[in-house]
Structure formats: structure tokens, C-alpha cells
Tab-separated table of C-alpha atoms in Angstrom:
chain	number	residue	atom	x	y	z
A	140	MET	CA	141.325	39.808	-3.856
A	141	ALA	CA	141.582	42.986	-5.861
A	142	HIS	CA	142.287	42.382	-9.523
A	143	GLN	CA	144.555	44.862	-11.234
A	144	ASP	CA	144.378	45.522	-14.892
A	145	HIS	CA	147.969	44.939	-15.997
A	146	GLY	CA	147.055	45.181	-19.647
A	147	HIS	CA	146.831	48.931	-19.387
A	148	GLY	CA	148.422	49.948	-16.195
A	149	GLY	CA	151.588	47.848	-16.457
A	150	HIS	CA	153.583	50.149	-18.784
A	151	GLY	CA	154.298	53.126	-16.637
A	152	ALA	CA	155.076	53.516	-13.019
A	153	PRO	CA	154.131	50.610	-10.858
A	154	VAL	CA	150.571	50.938	-9.770
A	155	GLU	CA	150.153	51.061	-6.089
A	156	ALA	CA	148.073	48.203	-4.868
A	157	PRO	CA	144.972	49.289	-3.023
A	158	PRO	CA	145.059	48.488	0.647
A	159	GLU	CA	143.813	45.044	1.484
A	160	PRO	CA	140.304	45.239	2.903
A	161	GLU	CA	140.235	44.346	6.513
A	162	VAL	CA	139.212	40.765	6.913
A	163	PRO	CA	136.552	40.261	9.571
A	164	GLU	CA	137.395	37.576	12.050
A	165	THR	CA	134.389	35.548	11.046
A	166	GLN	CA	135.383	35.504	7.388
A	167	GLY	CA	136.469	31.888	7.340
A	168	SER	CA	133.851	30.638	9.736
A	169	LEU	CA	131.506	27.849	8.758
A	170	PHE	CA	128.592	30.257	8.927
A	171	ASN	CA	130.131	32.525	6.336
A	172	VAL	CA	131.092	29.659	4.078
A	173	VAL	CA	127.549	28.340	4.171
A	174	ARG	CA	126.157	31.809	3.629
A	175	GLU	CA	128.401	32.314	0.639
A	176	LYS	CA	127.516	28.929	-0.860
A	177	ALA	CA	123.834	29.474	-0.236
A	178	GLU	CA	123.810	32.914	-1.798
A	179	PRO	CA	122.595	31.723	-5.246
A	180	LEU	CA	119.839	29.751	-3.561
A	181	ARG	CA	118.842	32.747	-1.460
A	182	LYS	CA	118.700	34.920	-4.547
A	183	PHE	CA	116.645	32.306	-6.371
A	184	VAL	CA	114.115	31.942	-3.598
A	185	GLY	CA	114.036	35.656	-2.990
A	186	GLY	CA	112.729	36.438	-6.443
A	187	GLY	CA	115.304	35.001	-8.841
A	188	TYR	CA	112.888	32.237	-9.784
A	189	LYS	CA	110.897	34.825	-11.656
A	190	ASP	CA	113.746	35.125	-14.158
A	191	THR	CA	113.614	31.456	-15.126
A	192	GLN	CA	112.085	30.378	-18.385
A	193	LEU	CA	109.791	28.032	-16.483
A	194	TRP	CA	108.250	30.867	-14.508
A	195	LYS	CA	108.022	33.157	-17.510
A	196	SER	CA	106.307	30.472	-19.557
A	197	VAL	CA	103.534	30.338	-16.977
A	198	PHE	CA	103.238	33.993	-15.997
A	199	ARG	CA	103.857	36.032	-19.080
A	200	HIS	CA	103.188	39.526	-17.860
A	201	LYS	CA	105.027	42.050	-15.829
A	202	LEU	CA	103.391	43.833	-12.996
A	203	ASP	CA	103.343	47.081	-14.958
A	204	ASP	CA	100.445	49.204	-13.911
A	205	SER	CA	99.163	49.863	-17.398
A	206	HIS	CA	95.675	49.207	-18.700
A	207	ARG	CA	96.955	46.931	-21.418
A	208	ASN	CA	99.135	44.865	-19.121
A	209	ARG	CA	96.435	44.477	-16.493
A	210	SER	CA	94.003	43.307	-19.144
A	211	LEU	CA	96.526	40.840	-20.554
A	212	ALA	CA	97.268	39.448	-17.104
A	213	VAL	CA	93.594	38.580	-16.683
A	214	LEU	CA	92.891	37.437	-20.216
A	215	SER	CA	95.887	35.098	-20.434
A	216	ASN	CA	95.044	33.221	-17.224
A	217	VAL	CA	92.464	30.493	-17.443
A	218	PHE	CA	91.356	31.002	-13.853
A	219	LEU	CA	91.255	34.777	-13.929
A	220	HIS	CA	89.572	34.965	-17.306
A	221	LEU	CA	86.266	34.134	-15.644
A	222	HIS	CA	86.450	37.702	-14.467
A	223	PRO	CA	86.023	40.552	-16.874
A	224	ALA	CA	89.323	42.196	-17.681
A	225	ARG	CA	87.899	45.477	-16.500
A	226	LEU	CA	84.810	46.405	-14.589
A	227	ASN	CA	83.160	49.284	-12.878
A	228	ARG	CA	84.321	49.622	-9.309
A	229	ASP	CA	80.757	50.199	-8.139
A	230	ALA	CA	79.711	46.895	-9.672
A	231	VAL	CA	81.714	44.909	-7.123
A	232	ARG	CA	80.632	46.730	-3.993
A	233	TYR	CA	80.026	44.111	-1.323
A	234	ASN	CA	77.100	45.969	0.136
A	235	PHE	CA	75.404	45.470	-3.208
A	236	THR	CA	76.523	41.949	-4.237
A	237	TRP	CA	77.169	40.490	-0.761
A	238	GLY	CA	79.701	38.273	-2.550
A	239	MET	CA	77.394	35.332	-2.029
A	240	GLY	CA	77.556	33.834	-5.524
A	241	GLY	CA	81.339	33.722	-5.449
A	242	ILE	CA	81.383	32.364	-1.899
A	243	THR	CA	78.943	29.644	-2.938
A	244	PHE	CA	81.248	28.682	-5.782
A	245	TYR	CA	84.286	28.561	-3.493
A	246	LEU	CA	82.347	26.374	-1.075
A	247	PHE	CA	81.525	24.070	-3.981
A	248	VAL	CA	85.234	23.834	-4.777
A	249	ILE	CA	86.027	22.968	-1.151
A	250	LEU	CA	83.276	20.351	-1.184
A	251	THR	CA	84.640	18.824	-4.355
A	252	ILE	CA	88.130	18.515	-2.894
A	253	THR	CA	87.126	17.244	0.546
A	254	GLY	CA	84.466	14.972	-0.921
A	255	THR	CA	86.929	13.388	-3.325
A	256	LEU	CA	89.283	12.716	-0.438
A	257	LEU	CA	86.535	11.195	1.697
A	258	MET	CA	85.678	8.855	-1.171
A	259	PHE	CA	89.064	7.188	-0.707
A	260	TYR	CA	87.843	5.585	2.519
A	261	PHE	CA	84.126	5.210	1.932
A	262	HIS	CA	82.454	2.009	0.739
A	263	PRO	CA	78.836	2.706	-0.196
A	264	SER	CA	77.504	-0.594	1.063
A	265	LYS	CA	75.126	-1.350	3.896
A	266	GLY	CA	76.938	-1.851	7.190
A	267	GLN	CA	80.344	-0.933	5.821
A	268	ALA	CA	79.338	2.695	5.160
A	269	TYR	CA	78.724	3.455	8.831
A	270	LYS	CA	81.925	1.661	9.838
A	271	ASP	CA	83.874	3.719	7.336
A	272	ILE	CA	82.470	6.939	8.761
A	273	MET	CA	83.456	5.865	12.274
A	274	TYR	CA	86.868	4.857	10.950
A	275	LEU	CA	87.267	8.254	9.285
A	276	GLN	CA	86.207	10.072	12.403
A	277	HIS	CA	88.204	8.172	14.961
A	278	ASP	CA	91.237	6.659	13.326
A	279	VAL	CA	92.181	7.941	9.883
A	280	PRO	CA	94.673	10.813	10.200
A	281	PHE	CA	92.812	14.082	9.618
A	282	GLY	CA	89.716	12.089	8.683
A	283	ASN	CA	87.624	13.921	11.238
A	284	LEU	CA	88.906	17.241	9.947
A	285	LEU	CA	87.971	16.332	6.400
A	286	ARG	CA	84.582	14.971	7.335
A	287	ASN	CA	83.747	18.110	9.282
A	288	MET	CA	85.079	20.377	6.554
A	289	HIS	CA	82.777	18.596	4.132
A	290	ARG	CA	79.827	18.687	6.503
A	291	TRP	CA	80.047	22.319	7.585
A	292	THR	CA	80.900	23.520	4.098
A	293	ALA	CA	77.829	21.694	2.836
A	294	HIS	CA	75.636	23.420	5.410
A	295	ALA	CA	77.208	26.755	4.523
A	296	MET	CA	76.706	26.233	0.802
A	297	VAL	CA	72.976	25.673	1.230
A	298	ILE	CA	72.756	28.855	3.287
A	299	THR	CA	74.839	31.016	0.940
A	300	THR	CA	72.867	29.794	-2.058
A	301	TRP	CA	69.663	30.984	-0.459
A	302	ILE	CA	71.183	34.314	0.564
A	303	HIS	CA	72.518	34.780	-2.967
A	304	MET	CA	69.048	34.150	-4.314
A	305	MET	CA	67.598	36.649	-1.863
A	306	ARG	CA	70.116	39.301	-2.881
A	307	VAL	CA	69.397	38.765	-6.554
A	308	PHE	CA	65.716	39.131	-5.810
A	309	LEU	CA	66.124	42.257	-3.681
A	310	THR	CA	68.284	44.024	-6.268
A	311	GLY	CA	65.937	43.071	-9.082
A	312	SER	CA	68.696	41.200	-10.847
A	313	TYR	CA	66.262	38.615	-12.132
A	314	LYS	CA	64.833	41.117	-14.614
A	315	PRO	CA	65.588	41.037	-18.360
A	316	PRO	CA	68.072	40.390	-19.775
A	317	ARG	CA	68.973	38.269	-16.736
A	318	GLU	CA	65.798	36.240	-16.546
A	319	PHE	CA	67.405	33.211	-18.190
A	320	ASN	CA	70.216	33.226	-15.666
A	321	TRP	CA	67.698	33.454	-12.833
A	322	ASN	CA	66.223	30.193	-14.060
A	323	ILE	CA	69.646	28.571	-14.256
A	324	GLY	CA	70.154	29.773	-10.708
A	325	VAL	CA	66.885	28.191	-9.585
A	326	LEU	CA	68.078	24.890	-11.057
A	327	LEU	CA	71.400	25.297	-9.269
A	328	LEU	CA	69.542	25.866	-6.018
A	329	LEU	CA	67.552	22.702	-6.672
A	330	PHE	CA	70.697	20.680	-7.316
A	331	THR	CA	72.349	22.158	-4.237
A	332	MET	CA	69.437	20.902	-2.165
A	333	LEU	CA	69.623	17.517	-3.863
A	334	LEU	CA	73.346	17.285	-3.147
A	335	SER	CA	72.620	18.032	0.479
A	336	PHE	CA	69.804	15.488	0.595
A	337	THR	CA	71.710	12.658	-1.077
A	338	GLY	CA	74.726	13.318	1.146
A	339	TYR	CA	72.478	12.946	4.170
A	340	LEU	CA	72.005	9.207	3.647
A	341	LEU	CA	75.644	8.349	3.052
A	342	PRO	CA	76.782	7.908	6.688
A	343	ASP	CA	74.027	5.285	6.873
A	344	ASP	CA	73.227	6.307	10.447
A	345	GLN	CA	69.815	6.650	12.085
A	346	LEU	CA	69.638	10.363	11.313
A	347	GLY	CA	70.233	9.963	7.606
A	348	PHE	CA	68.175	6.807	7.302
A	349	TRP	CA	65.029	8.346	8.772
A	350	ALA	CA	65.571	11.653	6.986
A	351	VAL	CA	65.665	9.862	3.671
A	352	THR	CA	62.772	7.630	4.676
A	353	VAL	CA	60.669	10.712	5.369
A	354	GLY	CA	61.961	12.574	2.322
A	355	THR	CA	61.274	9.794	-0.100
A	356	ASN	CA	57.907	9.079	1.492
A	357	MET	CA	56.916	12.520	0.317
A	358	ALA	CA	57.758	11.372	-3.200
A	359	ARG	CA	54.874	8.923	-2.931
A	360	ALA	CA	52.542	11.902	-3.167
A	361	THR	CA	54.084	13.306	-6.349
A	362	PRO	CA	51.295	14.239	-8.759
A	363	ILE	CA	50.986	11.811	-11.666
A	364	LEU	CA	54.344	10.093	-10.926
A	365	GLY	CA	53.730	8.975	-7.349
A	366	HIS	CA	51.545	6.058	-6.359
A	367	GLU	CA	49.766	8.112	-3.680
A	368	GLY	CA	49.646	11.375	-5.611
A	369	PRO	CA	46.831	12.841	-7.681
A	370	LEU	CA	46.207	10.679	-10.767
A	371	GLY	CA	49.059	8.356	-9.777
A	372	PRO	CA	47.004	5.250	-8.933
A	373	GLU	CA	44.735	5.886	-11.892
A	374	LEU	CA	47.762	5.751	-14.158
A	375	GLY	CA	48.763	2.418	-12.707
A	376	PHE	CA	51.558	3.513	-10.352
A	377	THR	CA	52.273	1.341	-7.333
A	378	ALA	CA	55.008	1.374	-4.720
A	379	PHE	CA	57.017	-0.779	-7.122
A	380	ASN	CA	57.047	1.349	-10.264
A	381	ASP	CA	56.634	4.998	-9.289
A	382	VAL	CA	59.118	7.856	-8.944
A	383	ARG	CA	60.002	6.896	-5.369
A	384	PHE	CA	60.893	3.428	-6.548
A	385	ALA	CA	63.210	4.960	-9.146
A	386	LEU	CA	64.890	7.120	-6.510
A	387	LEU	CA	65.438	4.295	-4.025
A	388	GLY	CA	66.028	1.420	-6.414
A	389	GLY	CA	63.447	-0.459	-4.378
A	390	SER	CA	60.410	0.022	-2.220
A	391	VAL	CA	62.357	0.594	1.006
A	392	VAL	CA	65.492	2.555	1.958
A	393	ASP	CA	68.132	-0.141	1.727
A	394	ALA	CA	71.404	-1.040	0.012
A	395	ASN	CA	70.232	0.075	-3.442
A	396	ALA	CA	69.120	3.433	-2.074
A	397	LEU	CA	72.512	3.906	-0.433
A	398	LEU	CA	74.338	3.144	-3.662
A	399	ARG	CA	72.056	5.395	-5.694
A	400	ALA	CA	72.433	8.245	-3.234
A	401	TYR	CA	76.203	7.785	-3.440
A	402	ILE	CA	76.319	7.908	-7.231
A	403	TRP	CA	73.949	10.862	-7.487
A	404	HIS	CA	75.879	12.644	-4.759
A	405	CYS	CA	79.432	12.031	-5.949
A	406	ILE	CA	79.151	11.841	-9.711
A	407	ALA	CA	75.897	12.696	-11.421
A	408	ILE	CA	74.709	15.826	-9.625
A	409	PRO	CA	78.165	17.436	-9.376
A	410	ILE	CA	78.567	17.040	-13.138
A	411	ILE	CA	75.133	18.505	-13.831
A	412	ALA	CA	75.733	21.337	-11.377
A	413	ALA	CA	79.154	22.060	-12.878
A	414	VAL	CA	77.672	22.358	-16.364
A	415	LEU	CA	74.967	24.670	-15.072
A	416	MET	CA	77.598	26.718	-13.244
A	417	ILE	CA	79.540	27.164	-16.471
A	418	VAL	CA	76.409	28.504	-18.135
A	419	HIS	CA	75.581	30.621	-15.087
A	420	PHE	CA	78.968	32.321	-14.922
A	421	TRP	CA	79.163	32.806	-18.663
A	422	ARG	CA	75.749	34.428	-18.772
A	423	ILE	CA	76.676	36.748	-15.907
A	424	ARG	CA	79.401	38.160	-18.137
A	425	LYS	CA	77.178	38.367	-21.165
A	426	ASP	CA	74.302	39.982	-19.309
A	427	GLY	CA	76.276	42.883	-17.894
A	428	ALA	CA	78.589	41.372	-15.254
A	429	ILE	CA	77.770	40.620	-11.633
A	430	SER	CA	75.919	43.885	-11.242
A	431	GLY	CA	75.537	46.824	-13.474
A	432	HIS	CA	73.791	47.812	-16.597
A	433	ALA	CA	72.768	45.299	-19.189
A	434	PRO	CA	74.872	45.544	-22.353
A	435	VAL	CA	73.557	47.865	-25.002
A	436	MET	CA	71.955	45.979	-27.858
A	437	LEU	CA	70.289	47.295	-30.949
A	438	GLU	CA	66.643	46.601	-31.338
A	439	SER	CA	67.433	44.834	-34.613
A	440	GLU	CA	69.783	42.488	-32.755
A	441	VAL	CA	67.282	41.514	-30.099
A	442	LYS	CA	65.169	38.551	-30.905
B	53	MET	CA	79.237	54.007	-29.421
B	54	SER	CA	76.125	55.450	-30.966
B	55	ASN	CA	72.713	54.137	-30.257
B	56	ASP	CA	71.386	55.450	-33.547
B	57	PRO	CA	70.290	52.369	-35.516
B	58	SER	CA	70.876	54.031	-38.912
B	59	LYS	CA	74.502	54.835	-38.104
B	60	ALA	CA	75.053	51.389	-36.661
B	61	ALA	CA	73.739	49.858	-39.871
B	62	VAL	CA	76.271	51.847	-41.899
B	63	ALA	CA	79.109	50.836	-39.611
B	64	ALA	CA	78.136	47.193	-39.907
B	65	GLY	CA	78.600	47.202	-43.698
B	66	PRO	CA	81.692	45.804	-45.455
B	67	PRO	CA	84.851	47.893	-44.917
B	68	PRO	CA	86.236	49.905	-47.839
B	69	ALA	CA	88.929	48.046	-49.740
B	70	ALA	CA	91.485	50.906	-49.854
B	71	PRO	CA	95.072	49.701	-49.239
B	72	ARG	CA	96.457	50.688	-45.875
B	73	LYS	CA	99.251	53.181	-45.965
B	74	VAL	CA	102.003	52.426	-43.508
B	75	ASP	CA	104.328	55.117	-42.368
B	76	PRO	CA	107.850	53.596	-42.671
B	77	ALA	CA	108.881	55.489	-39.589
B	78	ALA	CA	106.447	53.434	-37.596
B	79	LEU	CA	108.252	50.233	-38.574
B	80	ARG	CA	111.621	51.331	-37.280
B	81	PRO	CA	112.435	50.198	-33.786
B	82	ARG	CA	111.920	52.934	-31.288
B	83	PRO	CA	114.711	53.903	-28.942
B	84	PRO	CA	114.048	52.559	-25.488
B	85	ARG	CA	112.385	54.965	-23.133
B	86	ALA	CA	114.453	56.227	-20.291
B	87	LYS	CA	113.308	54.563	-17.119
B	88	GLU	CA	112.309	56.943	-14.429
B	89	PRO	CA	112.986	55.830	-10.895
B	90	ALA	CA	109.805	54.840	-9.178
B	91	PRO	CA	108.605	57.447	-6.714
B	92	PRO	CA	108.824	56.398	-3.085
B	93	LEU	CA	105.680	54.765	-1.812
B	94	ASP	CA	103.541	56.689	0.594
B	95	ASP	CA	102.483	55.244	3.922
B	96	LYS	CA	99.049	54.210	2.760
B	97	THR	CA	100.372	52.275	-0.220
B	98	ARG	CA	103.009	50.629	1.918
B	99	GLY	CA	100.341	49.642	4.389
B	100	ASP	CA	98.189	48.256	1.601
B	101	LEU	CA	101.073	46.202	0.253
B	102	ALA	CA	101.978	44.892	3.681
B	103	ARG	CA	98.386	43.892	4.335
B	104	ARG	CA	98.154	42.232	0.939
B	105	ALA	CA	101.360	40.295	1.578
B	106	PHE	CA	100.080	39.265	5.018
B	107	ILE	CA	96.787	37.973	3.638
B	108	TRP	CA	98.485	36.243	0.735
B	109	HIS	CA	101.101	34.508	2.875
B	110	GLY	CA	98.534	33.552	5.467
B	111	THR	CA	96.244	32.034	2.869
B	112	ALA	CA	99.063	30.215	1.098
B	113	GLY	CA	100.373	28.929	4.424
B	114	PHE	CA	96.951	27.712	5.481
B	115	ILE	CA	96.344	25.916	2.202
B	116	THR	CA	99.810	24.375	2.340
B	117	LEU	CA	99.107	23.143	5.865
B	118	LEU	CA	95.842	21.620	4.671
B	119	LEU	CA	97.602	19.916	1.778
B	120	VAL	CA	100.063	18.359	4.211
B	121	CYS	CA	97.143	17.120	6.297
B	122	PHE	CA	95.470	15.719	3.210
B	123	ALA	CA	98.641	13.913	2.211
B	124	ARG	CA	98.813	12.335	5.664
B	125	PHE	CA	95.160	11.335	5.206
B	126	PHE	CA	96.236	8.751	2.642
B	127	PHE	CA	98.148	6.728	5.212
B	128	PRO	CA	95.707	5.103	7.637
B	129	ARG	CA	96.845	4.062	11.104
B	130	ALA	CA	94.749	0.915	11.454
B	131	LEU	CA	94.413	-1.730	8.767
B	132	PHE	CA	91.825	-4.469	8.394
B	133	GLU	CA	94.094	-7.010	6.812
B	134	PRO	CA	94.974	-10.614	7.724
B	135	LYS	CA	97.387	-10.922	10.635
B	136	THR	CA	101.004	-11.451	9.720
B	137	ARG	CA	101.826	-13.239	13.003
B	138	PHE	CA	99.384	-15.853	14.235
B	139	THR	CA	99.095	-19.355	15.709
B	140	ILE	CA	97.975	-22.333	13.699
B	141	GLY	CA	97.491	-24.915	16.492
B	142	TYR	CA	99.711	-27.762	17.700
B	143	PRO	CA	102.374	-29.445	15.578
B	144	SER	CA	100.604	-32.754	16.090
B	145	ASP	CA	97.605	-31.353	14.181
B	146	TYR	CA	99.572	-31.678	10.959
B	147	GLY	CA	100.510	-35.011	9.415
B	148	PHE	CA	102.757	-35.731	6.453
B	149	GLY	CA	101.962	-33.831	3.294
B	150	VAL	CA	100.447	-30.422	2.537
B	151	ASP	CA	97.608	-28.871	4.525
B	152	THR	CA	95.737	-26.097	2.668
B	153	LYS	CA	93.276	-25.095	5.379
B	154	TRP	CA	94.954	-21.689	6.054
B	155	GLN	CA	95.405	-20.767	2.415
B	156	GLN	CA	92.297	-18.573	2.201
B	157	LYS	CA	92.820	-16.788	5.504
B	158	TYR	CA	96.586	-16.411	5.833
B	159	ARG	CA	97.969	-17.412	2.451
B	160	ILE	CA	100.123	-20.260	3.776
B	161	TRP	CA	100.437	-24.013	3.418
B	162	VAL	CA	101.471	-26.099	6.402
B	163	CYS	CA	103.683	-28.982	5.285
B	164	ARG	CA	105.463	-31.850	6.932
B	165	ASN	CA	108.151	-34.128	5.554
B	166	ALA	CA	110.778	-36.414	7.081
B	167	SER	CA	112.796	-33.406	8.314
B	168	GLY	CA	109.973	-31.767	10.211
B	169	LEU	CA	107.250	-29.133	9.977
B	170	PHE	CA	107.528	-26.110	7.688
B	171	VAL	CA	105.201	-23.452	6.281
B	172	ILE	CA	105.342	-22.275	2.668
B	173	TYR	CA	104.208	-18.744	1.923
B	174	ALA	CA	101.670	-19.244	-0.907
B	175	ARG	CA	103.122	-16.742	-3.313
B	176	CYS	CA	104.481	-17.744	-6.700
B	177	THR	CA	108.032	-16.466	-7.143
B	178	HIS	CA	107.288	-15.482	-10.737
B	179	LEU	CA	104.777	-12.613	-10.411
B	180	GLY	CA	103.090	-13.183	-7.090
B	181	CYS	CA	99.900	-15.148	-7.770
B	182	THR	CA	98.713	-17.816	-5.354
B	183	PRO	CA	99.336	-21.301	-6.795
B	184	ASP	CA	96.919	-24.217	-6.293
B	185	TRP	CA	97.853	-27.431	-4.462
B	186	LYS	CA	97.138	-30.335	-6.832
B	187	GLU	CA	96.799	-33.316	-4.521
B	188	SER	CA	96.635	-35.908	-7.307
B	189	GLU	CA	99.836	-34.650	-8.968
B	190	SER	CA	101.484	-33.766	-5.654
B	191	LYS	CA	102.507	-30.322	-6.847
B	192	PHE	CA	101.737	-26.623	-6.593
B	193	LYS	CA	100.549	-25.215	-9.913
B	194	CYS	CA	100.299	-21.485	-10.500
B	195	PRO	CA	97.183	-20.629	-12.534
B	196	CYS	CA	98.622	-17.378	-13.906
B	197	HIS	CA	101.615	-18.539	-15.969
B	198	GLY	CA	101.902	-22.243	-15.250
B	199	SER	CA	104.794	-22.385	-12.819
B	200	GLY	CA	105.034	-25.736	-11.022
B	201	PHE	CA	106.541	-26.483	-7.592
B	202	ASP	CA	106.980	-29.796	-5.844
B	203	SER	CA	105.485	-30.530	-2.449
B	204	GLU	CA	108.413	-28.763	-0.737
B	205	GLY	CA	108.021	-25.628	-2.826
B	206	MET	CA	110.941	-26.286	-5.196
B	207	ASN	CA	110.269	-24.892	-8.679
B	208	TYR	CA	110.675	-27.358	-11.519
B	209	GLU	CA	108.556	-26.065	-14.418
B	210	GLY	CA	107.285	-22.806	-15.851
B	211	PRO	CA	108.732	-19.307	-15.481
B	212	ALA	CA	109.190	-19.236	-11.681
B	213	PRO	CA	112.871	-18.376	-11.086
B	214	LYS	CA	113.272	-19.890	-7.617
B	215	PRO	CA	111.522	-21.978	-4.973
B	216	MET	CA	108.731	-20.500	-2.899
B	217	LEU	CA	109.694	-18.831	0.376
B	218	ARG	CA	109.087	-20.242	3.828
B	219	CYS	CA	107.710	-18.554	6.918
B	220	HIS	CA	109.402	-18.162	10.256
B	221	LEU	CA	108.041	-20.590	12.858
B	222	GLU	CA	108.187	-20.692	16.639
B	223	ILE	CA	106.661	-22.745	19.393
B	224	ASP	CA	104.843	-20.577	21.923
B	225	PRO	CA	104.709	-21.470	25.670
B	226	THR	CA	101.462	-23.366	25.202
B	227	GLY	CA	103.119	-25.575	22.601
B	228	GLN	CA	101.327	-24.071	19.616
B	229	VAL	CA	103.003	-23.108	16.370
B	230	VAL	CA	103.399	-19.360	15.731
B	231	VAL	CA	103.799	-18.307	12.083
B	232	ASP	CA	105.311	-14.999	10.997
B	233	THR	CA	104.627	-14.231	7.326
B	234	LEU	CA	106.716	-11.065	7.370
B	235	LYS	CA	109.858	-13.018	8.187
B	236	LEU	CA	110.517	-15.225	5.178
B	237	TYR	CA	113.387	-17.538	4.382
B	238	ASP	CA	114.837	-17.711	0.930
B	239	TYR	CA	115.337	-21.323	-0.074
B	240	ASP	CA	118.330	-20.607	-2.336
B	241	ASN	CA	120.193	-18.397	0.077
B	242	ALA	CA	119.703	-20.634	3.090
B	243	PRO	CA	119.817	-24.209	1.877
B	244	LEU	CA	121.470	-25.359	5.093
B	245	ARG	CA	118.471	-24.354	7.077
B	246	PHE	CA	116.286	-26.694	5.116
B	247	LYS	CA	118.541	-29.535	4.155
B	248	ASP	CA	121.493	-30.196	6.356
B	249	ALA	CA	121.065	-28.228	9.528
B	250	PRO	CA	119.238	-30.047	12.235
B	251	PRO	CA	115.720	-28.697	12.698
B	252	SER	CA	115.260	-26.638	15.826
B	253	ASN	CA	112.271	-25.151	17.589
B	254	LYS	CA	112.734	-21.797	15.848
B	255	GLY	CA	113.169	-20.908	12.173
B	256	PRO	CA	111.796	-22.244	8.916
B	257	LEU	CA	111.858	-25.899	9.927
B	258	LEU	CA	110.540	-27.265	13.213
B	259	ALA	CA	111.718	-30.609	14.611
B	260	VAL	CA	108.277	-31.434	15.859
């Protein structure tokens, strides 16, 4: 296989051919042929794909350990750019932040994915809803897995939201200039609870039915807006025009209530919560990152 | 980075309009820096990298597994659709002409002519709508694009390219007719079955 350069070496004495390399017995075997043919593929999978234009168009930075490159890697990625390009290492200590805000957000992402998938089998109509849940649990491939992922993640998200709130309170992170973000957070907590509550009715089982019956009965006593609350009757509210009626789409928990719970749960509240989350995360950055000092502002710049 | 408001006010003013002087040497391409070989990694760094790779591969593998599960999720095992194989009663229940009583449930018409009993699958051969049986005109008329078929399913007007298909029929041990809508007979490709071949007790045309 050795190639000799006759262009230069062919004039003088004949060049002695190098000894033929010893051919292993397996050289011509099928295994070796396959290995030889598959070599480009092996190289590609083993890192060669990073040399393609496709890969480079997506990931534009080397892994150089320089400040500039590390900043660029974060700033040029839409997902990473939520993070600051650089931050104080003490600001991300878990024993200070507990990581609860981020965990809550990840749980929300899981809920969005699993919830969207569950929607493919769920009809929000009386009678059919419960059948669909049974169908999901007992027959649809991985339906039980998805339903339980959604259910347990939902429980976890309520818990982590509360713990996040507690941490923010204990570390005094509600104080200026973060007081606005605290209020956004309170709204997010409210919408988390509402997501949990509206999801409760969707299986249309006895548990959810009576939970929502009890929950919406409390809405009767809403001040001013409820027909059993202070000033409610005086303002002309009855069981057929008060806030409970608006929630249920009727005076009892029935088909309209199921459909309303479904739409609030799957569309309206997630959109509202997502918008609030955008504001929440953005303000975290602007108010001095997840923990740490508030940004320095001149007195003339402060309203 | 001064907190002095007076200095900050000065810095916030408009910049001086002096032209920038550029050193021409700075514009020349620099010779590439010699690359130094990377120093060997110590044990701690190697351990960190191994742990990072383990976590990363584990997470990616887990998510990939979930995605496979979720893809499988889209293919249910049980369906709540009309049966494709069912009985429609005894042959003597059906007289000459077209019977539309199974159209809503099974999408078929049960027909009888001089040759015997046959079942037309109620699907227009143009784009798949369900035609209507017009008793007074003795024809099937598709409401979508106006295809017309005679009482044996032969197309004679409109865009339908061929006659409607016929279902497989059998007589079960109790003497009832079993229809299979998944096993269809193409009129054009099997004219013998309908026209010349003697009707049997199995196939598109029953001699009952």
C-alpha cells in the first residue's frame, strides 16, 4: 500500500521498497470491512458533527475558558440569556436561595408539556371527562405515567411556590427595590393556586366535584360580589348573577363549570401566569439578580 | 464607577467630538499566537468532568426515554369506533332495492338485485364523502361534488372515477349475514365477481 514518490526518487539508484507491513489475519474479515466503512460515521458521531456548518450555525462559540467567550456563550443563547452572563458565586449558594424559584419554573414547564399531552385524550364534557381519565389511566400507552406526572408535579409546584415565598420572606428579599417583584410573586402564587383548583374539577370524579362545590360555595360569601356576602344582597346579587355564577357558568357545578374550569386551567391562566413569569424573571435581573445587592442607582435617577 | 453625583453628571454629558486616531499597526492582522499544549488535567478536574458527563448523559437519556413514551402515547390501544365486522341479520330481511338502515351506524347500504345480495360501502370514490340514496331517482348522489351512482353503485355522472366498492359478505352458522368493511372489492378489477360468476355464499355477492 506504500506509495513511492517516483517524481523525485526515480532518477538515481532504485529506491528500496519498504517492507510490506504484516497483514493481520483478520484484515479482510467482515468485521474489519464494516469497521473501515463505518469509520467516517464513527468520527462524525464522536465529535465530527461539531465541525458541520449546521452545528456551528446553532452553537457559535468555542469552549474557550475566557471571560469574553463565556459571556458570549450565554448572551447568544435564547434559553441561557435569562441568566446573567456573569454573577457573584455567593449569589447562587443553595443554602441561601434554596433554588425554589427555578424549581417552580421547571415544574411549570413539566406541567405544560404533560398537560398538553393529556389534552389530546380529554373531552371536557360531563360523563365523557371521567371516562377519558379512566381510559388514560388504564388503556392509553403511558397515559397513567403522564397523568401521574401531571398530578404529582402539580402538587410539588404548589409546595415549592410556598417554600420560595418563605425563603424570599426570610432573606428579606421583598424589600426595595424588590417590592414590585414581591407583588408579582404574590399574583403568581394566586394563579398557581387557581391552576391547582381548576385542575381539581377536570377528572369530574366525586373528589373534584365536591371540592369545587365547597370551594365555589365560599364564593357566595365574597364581600360585595357574592350573594351571601356583606353588601351583596343589598346590591342586588342573587345566586344567578353573582361572582360564583360567573365562575361556574350557572348556579350549580355542572357541564358549564367543567368547561370553564378546563378553559381557565388549560389556556387562560397559563397565559396570564406566563406573562407574569416573564415580568418576574426580568425584574429579578434588573433588581440585582436572584440574590445580592440591588444595583447602584443615582438619587437623580430614582423616581 | 463613582457614586459622586457631580462626577456622574459630567460623565453623562455629550462626548467630545474629537476625531479618533487609529494606530495603523492595530489594523494589520496579527500573527497567530502559538498554541500551548493544554496542561494535563488533575484528578479533581477529571472527576468533575466525569461527573458532569454522567449527569448530562443520564438526564439526556431520561428525557429521550420520556419522549419515546410520549410518542407512543399518541397511539391508543383501544378505539371507540364502529365495528368493521358485524352481522346485519338474515338475508330474507332484505328485499329488492337499496336498504339504508345501516348507513348511519356502519356506513353501508344493503342491496339486492336479480343476482343476489350485496353491500355497497357508502364512500364516494371521488373524495370520500357519503352519498345520499335518492329513492325517487333511484340513484346515489354525492352532496360534496355531485357524483351520481346507479342503484348498483356504478358511477355515471360527476367527478367520481369508478364505481363504489363492495364489502365482503359471509353467512355465519346461524344463517345471518356477516359484513366486513375492511375487505372491499373493487368493481373494475373484479367484474366477474359481480356479473358473470355465479354468486356463492362468500364474497361480494351472496346467492341468497
